[in-house]
Short mmCIF file of C-alpha atoms and ligand atoms in Angstrom, two decimals:
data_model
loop_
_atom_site.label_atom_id
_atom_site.label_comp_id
_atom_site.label_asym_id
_atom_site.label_seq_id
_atom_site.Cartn_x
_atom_site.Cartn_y
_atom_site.Cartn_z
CA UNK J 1 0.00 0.00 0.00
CA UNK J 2 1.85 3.58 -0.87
CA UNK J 3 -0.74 5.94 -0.09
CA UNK J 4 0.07 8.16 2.30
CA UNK J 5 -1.90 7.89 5.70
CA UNK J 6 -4.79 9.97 5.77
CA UNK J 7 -7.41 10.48 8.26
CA UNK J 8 -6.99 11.16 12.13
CA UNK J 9 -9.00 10.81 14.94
CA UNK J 10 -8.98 10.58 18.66
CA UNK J 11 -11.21 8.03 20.87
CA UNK J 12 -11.23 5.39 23.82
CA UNK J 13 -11.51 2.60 22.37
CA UNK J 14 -10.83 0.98 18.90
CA UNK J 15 -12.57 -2.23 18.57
CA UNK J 16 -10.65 -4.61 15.89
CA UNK J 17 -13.40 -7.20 14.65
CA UNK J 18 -17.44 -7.14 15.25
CA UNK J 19 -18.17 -10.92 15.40
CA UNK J 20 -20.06 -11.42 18.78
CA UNK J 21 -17.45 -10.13 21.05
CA UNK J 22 -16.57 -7.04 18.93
CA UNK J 23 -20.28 -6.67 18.76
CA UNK J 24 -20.78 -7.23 22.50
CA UNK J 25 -17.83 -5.01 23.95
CA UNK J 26 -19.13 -2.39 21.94
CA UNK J 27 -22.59 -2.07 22.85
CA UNK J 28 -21.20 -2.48 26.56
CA UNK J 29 -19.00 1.00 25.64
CA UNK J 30 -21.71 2.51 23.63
CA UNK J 31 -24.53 2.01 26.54
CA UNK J 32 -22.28 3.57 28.90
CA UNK J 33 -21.11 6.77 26.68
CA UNK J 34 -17.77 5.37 25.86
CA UNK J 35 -16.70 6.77 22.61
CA UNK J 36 -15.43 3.71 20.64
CA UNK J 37 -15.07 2.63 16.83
CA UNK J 38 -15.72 -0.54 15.66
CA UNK J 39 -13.94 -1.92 12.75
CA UNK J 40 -14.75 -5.05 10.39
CA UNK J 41 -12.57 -6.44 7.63
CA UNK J 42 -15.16 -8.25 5.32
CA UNK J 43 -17.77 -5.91 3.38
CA UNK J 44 -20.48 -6.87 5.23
CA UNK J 45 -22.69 -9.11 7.66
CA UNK J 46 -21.33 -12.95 7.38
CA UNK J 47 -23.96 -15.74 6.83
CA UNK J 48 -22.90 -18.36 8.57
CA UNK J 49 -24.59 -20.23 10.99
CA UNK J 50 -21.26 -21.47 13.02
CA UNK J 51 -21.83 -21.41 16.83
CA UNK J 52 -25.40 -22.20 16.95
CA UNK J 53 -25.95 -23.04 20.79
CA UNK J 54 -26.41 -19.90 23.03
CA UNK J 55 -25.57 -21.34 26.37
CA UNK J 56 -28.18 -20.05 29.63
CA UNK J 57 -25.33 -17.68 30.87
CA UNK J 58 -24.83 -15.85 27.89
CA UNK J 59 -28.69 -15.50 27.74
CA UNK J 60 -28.36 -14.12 31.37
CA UNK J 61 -26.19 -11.10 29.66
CA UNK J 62 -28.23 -10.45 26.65
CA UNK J 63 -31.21 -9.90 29.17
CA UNK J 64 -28.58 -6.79 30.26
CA UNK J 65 -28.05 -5.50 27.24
CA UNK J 66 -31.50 -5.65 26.24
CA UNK J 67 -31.48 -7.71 23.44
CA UNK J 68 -32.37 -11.37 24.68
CA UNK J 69 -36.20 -11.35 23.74
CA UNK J 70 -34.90 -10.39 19.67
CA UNK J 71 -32.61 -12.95 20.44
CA UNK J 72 -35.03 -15.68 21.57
CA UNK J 73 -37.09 -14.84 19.19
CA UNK J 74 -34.73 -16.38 16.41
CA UNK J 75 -34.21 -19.76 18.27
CA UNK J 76 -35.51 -22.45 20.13
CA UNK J 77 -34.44 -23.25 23.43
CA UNK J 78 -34.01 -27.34 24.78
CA UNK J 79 -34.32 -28.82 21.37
CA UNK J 80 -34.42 -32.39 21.09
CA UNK J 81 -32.49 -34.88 19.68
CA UNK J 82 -33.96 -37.25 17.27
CA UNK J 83 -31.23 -40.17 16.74
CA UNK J 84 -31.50 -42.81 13.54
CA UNK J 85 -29.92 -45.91 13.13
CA UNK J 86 -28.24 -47.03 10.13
CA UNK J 87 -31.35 -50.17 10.25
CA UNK J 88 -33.70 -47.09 10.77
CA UNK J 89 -34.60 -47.43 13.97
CA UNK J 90 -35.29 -44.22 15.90
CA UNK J 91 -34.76 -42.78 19.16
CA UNK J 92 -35.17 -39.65 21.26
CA UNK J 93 -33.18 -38.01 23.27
CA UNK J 94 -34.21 -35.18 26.00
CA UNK J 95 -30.99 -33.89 27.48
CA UNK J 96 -32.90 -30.87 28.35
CA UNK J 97 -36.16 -29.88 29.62
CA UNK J 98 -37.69 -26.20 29.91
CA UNK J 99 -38.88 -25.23 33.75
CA UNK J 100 -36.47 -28.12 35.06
CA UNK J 101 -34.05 -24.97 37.12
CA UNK J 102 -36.71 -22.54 38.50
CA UNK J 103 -33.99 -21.04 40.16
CA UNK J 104 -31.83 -19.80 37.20
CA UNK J 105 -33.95 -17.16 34.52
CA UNK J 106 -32.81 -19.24 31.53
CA UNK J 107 -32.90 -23.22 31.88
CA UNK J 108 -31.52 -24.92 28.59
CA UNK J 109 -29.33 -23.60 25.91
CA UNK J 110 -31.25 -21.90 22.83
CA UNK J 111 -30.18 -22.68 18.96
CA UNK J 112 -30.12 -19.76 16.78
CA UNK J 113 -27.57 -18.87 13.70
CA UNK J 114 -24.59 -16.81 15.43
CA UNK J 115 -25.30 -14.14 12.19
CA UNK J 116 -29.06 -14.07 14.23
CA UNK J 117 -27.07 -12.89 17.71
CA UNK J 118 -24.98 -10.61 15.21
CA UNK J 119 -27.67 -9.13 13.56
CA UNK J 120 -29.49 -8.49 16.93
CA UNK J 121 -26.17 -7.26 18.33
CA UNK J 122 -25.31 -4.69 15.59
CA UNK J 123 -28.73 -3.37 15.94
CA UNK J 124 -28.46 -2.65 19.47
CA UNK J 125 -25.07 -0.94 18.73
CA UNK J 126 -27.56 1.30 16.13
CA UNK J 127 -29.99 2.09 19.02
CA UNK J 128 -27.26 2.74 21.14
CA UNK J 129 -25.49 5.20 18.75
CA UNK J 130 -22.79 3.28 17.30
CA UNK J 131 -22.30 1.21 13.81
CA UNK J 132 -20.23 -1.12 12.65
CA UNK J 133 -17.36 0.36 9.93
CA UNK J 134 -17.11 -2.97 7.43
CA UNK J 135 -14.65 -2.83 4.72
CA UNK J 136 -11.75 -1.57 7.41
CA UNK J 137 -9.12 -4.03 8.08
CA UNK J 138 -6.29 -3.32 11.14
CA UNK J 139 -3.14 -3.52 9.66
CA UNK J 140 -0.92 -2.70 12.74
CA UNK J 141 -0.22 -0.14 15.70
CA UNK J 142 2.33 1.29 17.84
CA UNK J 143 1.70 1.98 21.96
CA UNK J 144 2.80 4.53 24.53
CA UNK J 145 2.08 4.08 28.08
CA UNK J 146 -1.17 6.12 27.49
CA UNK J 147 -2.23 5.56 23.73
CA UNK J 148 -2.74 2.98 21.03
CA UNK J 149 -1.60 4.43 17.17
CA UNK J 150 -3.15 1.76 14.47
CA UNK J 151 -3.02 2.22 11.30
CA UNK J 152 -6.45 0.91 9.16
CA UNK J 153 -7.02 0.34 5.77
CA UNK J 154 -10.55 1.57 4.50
CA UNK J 155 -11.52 2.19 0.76
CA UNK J 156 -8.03 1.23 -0.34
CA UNK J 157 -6.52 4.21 1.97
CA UNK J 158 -4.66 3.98 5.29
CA UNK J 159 -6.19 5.95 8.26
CA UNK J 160 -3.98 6.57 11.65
CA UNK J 161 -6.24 6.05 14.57
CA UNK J 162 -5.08 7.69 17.66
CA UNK J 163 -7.00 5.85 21.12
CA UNK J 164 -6.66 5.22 24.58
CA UNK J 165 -7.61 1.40 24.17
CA UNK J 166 -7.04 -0.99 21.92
CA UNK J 167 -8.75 -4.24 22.11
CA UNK J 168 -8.62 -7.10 19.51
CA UNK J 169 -11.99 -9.25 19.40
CA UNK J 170 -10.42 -10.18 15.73
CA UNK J 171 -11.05 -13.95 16.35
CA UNK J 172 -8.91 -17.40 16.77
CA UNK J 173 -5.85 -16.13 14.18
CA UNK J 174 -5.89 -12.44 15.58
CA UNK J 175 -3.43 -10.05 14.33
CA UNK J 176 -3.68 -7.97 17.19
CA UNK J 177 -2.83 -11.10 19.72
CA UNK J 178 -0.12 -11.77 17.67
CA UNK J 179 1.26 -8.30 17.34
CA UNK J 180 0.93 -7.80 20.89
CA UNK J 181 3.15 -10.90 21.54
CA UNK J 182 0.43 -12.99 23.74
CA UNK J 183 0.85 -16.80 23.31
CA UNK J 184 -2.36 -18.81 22.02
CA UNK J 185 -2.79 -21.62 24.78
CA UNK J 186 -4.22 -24.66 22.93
CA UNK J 187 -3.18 -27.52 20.27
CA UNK J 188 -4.55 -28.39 16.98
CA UNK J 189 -5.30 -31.84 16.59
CA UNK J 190 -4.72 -32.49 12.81
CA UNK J 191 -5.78 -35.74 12.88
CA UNK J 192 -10.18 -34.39 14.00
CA UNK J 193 -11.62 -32.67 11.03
CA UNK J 194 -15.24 -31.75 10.97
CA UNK J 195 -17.58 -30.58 7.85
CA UNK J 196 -19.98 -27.69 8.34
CA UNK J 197 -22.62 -26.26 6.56
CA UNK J 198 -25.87 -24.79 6.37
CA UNK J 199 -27.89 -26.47 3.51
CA UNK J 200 -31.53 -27.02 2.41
CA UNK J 201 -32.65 -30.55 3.21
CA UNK J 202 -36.34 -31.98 2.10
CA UNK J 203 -38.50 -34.18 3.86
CA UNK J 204 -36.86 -33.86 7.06
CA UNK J 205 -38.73 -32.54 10.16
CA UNK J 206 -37.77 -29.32 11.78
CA UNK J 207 -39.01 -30.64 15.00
CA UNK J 208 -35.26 -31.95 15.76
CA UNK J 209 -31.81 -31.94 15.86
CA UNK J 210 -31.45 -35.51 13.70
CA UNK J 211 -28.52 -37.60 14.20
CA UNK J 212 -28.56 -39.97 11.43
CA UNK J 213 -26.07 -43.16 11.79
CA UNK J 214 -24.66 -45.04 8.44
CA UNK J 215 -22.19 -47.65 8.55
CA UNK J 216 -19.03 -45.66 8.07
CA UNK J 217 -20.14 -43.05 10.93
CA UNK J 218 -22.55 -40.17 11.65
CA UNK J 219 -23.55 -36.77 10.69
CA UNK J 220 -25.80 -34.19 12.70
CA UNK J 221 -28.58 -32.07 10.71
CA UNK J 222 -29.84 -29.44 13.07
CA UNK J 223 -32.70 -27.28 12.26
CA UNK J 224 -31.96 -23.35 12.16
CA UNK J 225 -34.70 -21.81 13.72
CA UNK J 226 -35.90 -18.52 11.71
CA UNK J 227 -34.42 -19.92 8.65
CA UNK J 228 -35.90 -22.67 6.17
CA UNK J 229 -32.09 -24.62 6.35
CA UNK J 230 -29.99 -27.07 8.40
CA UNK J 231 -26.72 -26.97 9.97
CA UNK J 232 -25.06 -30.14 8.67
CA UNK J 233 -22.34 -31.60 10.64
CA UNK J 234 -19.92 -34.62 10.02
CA UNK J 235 -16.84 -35.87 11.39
C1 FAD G 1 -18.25 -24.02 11.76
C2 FAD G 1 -18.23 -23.44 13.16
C3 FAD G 1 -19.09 -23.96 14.12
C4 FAD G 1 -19.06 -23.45 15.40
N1 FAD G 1 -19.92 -23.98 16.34
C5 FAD G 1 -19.94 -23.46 17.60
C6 FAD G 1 -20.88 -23.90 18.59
O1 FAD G 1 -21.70 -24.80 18.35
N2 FAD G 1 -20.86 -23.33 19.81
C7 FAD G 1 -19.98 -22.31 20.11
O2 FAD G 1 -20.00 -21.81 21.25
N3 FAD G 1 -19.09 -21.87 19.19
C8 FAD G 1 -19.05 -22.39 17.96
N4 FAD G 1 -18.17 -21.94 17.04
C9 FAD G 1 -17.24 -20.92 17.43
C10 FAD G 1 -17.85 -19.55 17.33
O3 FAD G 1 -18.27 -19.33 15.99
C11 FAD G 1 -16.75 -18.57 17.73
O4 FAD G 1 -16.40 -18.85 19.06
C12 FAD G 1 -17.23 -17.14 17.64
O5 FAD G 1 -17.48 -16.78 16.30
C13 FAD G 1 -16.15 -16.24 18.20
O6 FAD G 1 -16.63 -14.91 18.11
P1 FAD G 1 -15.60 -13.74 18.03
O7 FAD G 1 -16.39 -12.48 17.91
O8 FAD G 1 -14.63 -13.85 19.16
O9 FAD G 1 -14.75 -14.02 16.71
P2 FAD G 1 -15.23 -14.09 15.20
O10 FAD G 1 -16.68 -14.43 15.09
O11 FAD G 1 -14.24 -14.95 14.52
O12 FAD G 1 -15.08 -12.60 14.72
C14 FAD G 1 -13.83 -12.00 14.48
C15 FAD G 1 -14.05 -10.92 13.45
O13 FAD G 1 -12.82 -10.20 13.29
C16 FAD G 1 -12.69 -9.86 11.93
N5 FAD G 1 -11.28 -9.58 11.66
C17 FAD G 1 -10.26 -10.46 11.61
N6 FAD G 1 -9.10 -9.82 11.33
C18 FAD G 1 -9.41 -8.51 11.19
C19 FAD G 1 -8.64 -7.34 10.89
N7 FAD G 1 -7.30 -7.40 10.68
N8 FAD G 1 -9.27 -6.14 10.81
C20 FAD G 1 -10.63 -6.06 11.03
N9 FAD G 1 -11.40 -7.13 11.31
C21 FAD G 1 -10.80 -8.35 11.40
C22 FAD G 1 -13.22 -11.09 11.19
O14 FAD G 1 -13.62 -10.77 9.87
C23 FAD G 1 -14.40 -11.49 12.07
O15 FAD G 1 -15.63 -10.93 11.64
C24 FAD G 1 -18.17 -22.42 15.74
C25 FAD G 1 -17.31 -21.90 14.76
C26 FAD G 1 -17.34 -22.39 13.48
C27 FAD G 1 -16.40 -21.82 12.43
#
């Protein structure tokens, strides 16, 4: 890139990446009157379904933010498991059951598309004043003991950003981690592979997350609630 650096600005925070956690730290900032920006490399909303199971806790903290009825209303909490066997035999498994913890305010897990919780997210950032900038990737930054210089690429052009905070929600290969020098506890196992996708399936109910046994192994087709397709899973 040779063009020379052109916009500035100062702020508290920059927020690198508005998946959930970009999405979530930023309507935490923007509720409170923290002046943030919140940038995105891709051009726009992503479609996958990818983590579909919003566990009670996280429920618990969309109820905060204000956003866990829109959230709800894109899912299905305690869905059953429907399980086939390659002779077609069929079974059903409960591992949840709504009502069974009075004492916590969410009981089972719900499954909804993450872009669902994104979508809900990034329009509580709009109520709460803020937007997410897509199309702006974080290329790299420079600290002091009380400011964070990054330089951002938007439209083809490099912007300096000048902020108190820096914080990189950029995901599981984050350039920010890695420019900052923190380790990545964790292994990958090359050996586990998994296929995921969201496809349209016919004659299948949506009643149930379907497990469906053949004699080489098994594959998962989950139903997306708020969405006429499956999440198909296989080892
Ligand atoms: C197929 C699949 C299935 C999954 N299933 C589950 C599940 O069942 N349950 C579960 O809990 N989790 C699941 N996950 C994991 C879940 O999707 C992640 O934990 C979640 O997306 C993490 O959110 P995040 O906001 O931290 O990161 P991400 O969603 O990865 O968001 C990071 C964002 O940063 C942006 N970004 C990256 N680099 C830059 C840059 N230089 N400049 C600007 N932006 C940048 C990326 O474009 C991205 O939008 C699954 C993931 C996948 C891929």
């Amino acid at each position: 890139m040779n063009k020379e650096p052109t916009t500035e600005t100062t702020l508290a925070v920059l927020i690198v990446g508005a998946g959930p956690t970009g999405l979530t730290l930023a309507c935490e900032l923007a509720r409170r009157g923290v002046s943030l920006r919140l940038i995105e490399a891709v051009p726009g909303p992503q479609p996958g379904s990818r983590g579909k199971n919003i566990q009670p806790r996280t429920l618990e903290v969309f109820d905060d933010l204000g956003i866990v009825d829109r959230v709800m209303a894109n899912g299905r909490m305690a869905m059953p498991m429907r399980s086939t066997a390659p002779d077609g035999t069929m079974k059903e498994i409960v591992t949840e059951t709504l009502g069974d913890r009075p004492d916590v305010p969410y009981s089972a897990t719900l499954i909804t598309p993450e872009w669902r919780v994104e979508e809900s997210l990034r329009l509580r950032l709009t109520e709460l004043g803020g937007t997410v900038e897509f199309g702006t990737t974080f290329g790299s930054f420079n600290q002091s003991d009380e400011s964070v210089t990054a330089s951002v690429v938007k439209d083809g052009a490099i912007e300096i950003t000048h902020a108190r905070w820096l914080v990189g929600c950029d995901g599981g290969h984050s350039i920010v981690r890695k420019q900052t020098g923190i380790s990545f506890e964790g292994e990958t196992r090359d050996e586990i592979r998994m296929i995921v996708g969201d496809v349209e399936v016919d004659g299948l109910d949506r009643d149930a997350w379907h497990l469906l046994s053949h004699n080489e192994g098994v594959f998962a087709l989950c139903p997306l609630p708020s969405t006429n397709v499956f999440q198909f899973q296989a080892g």
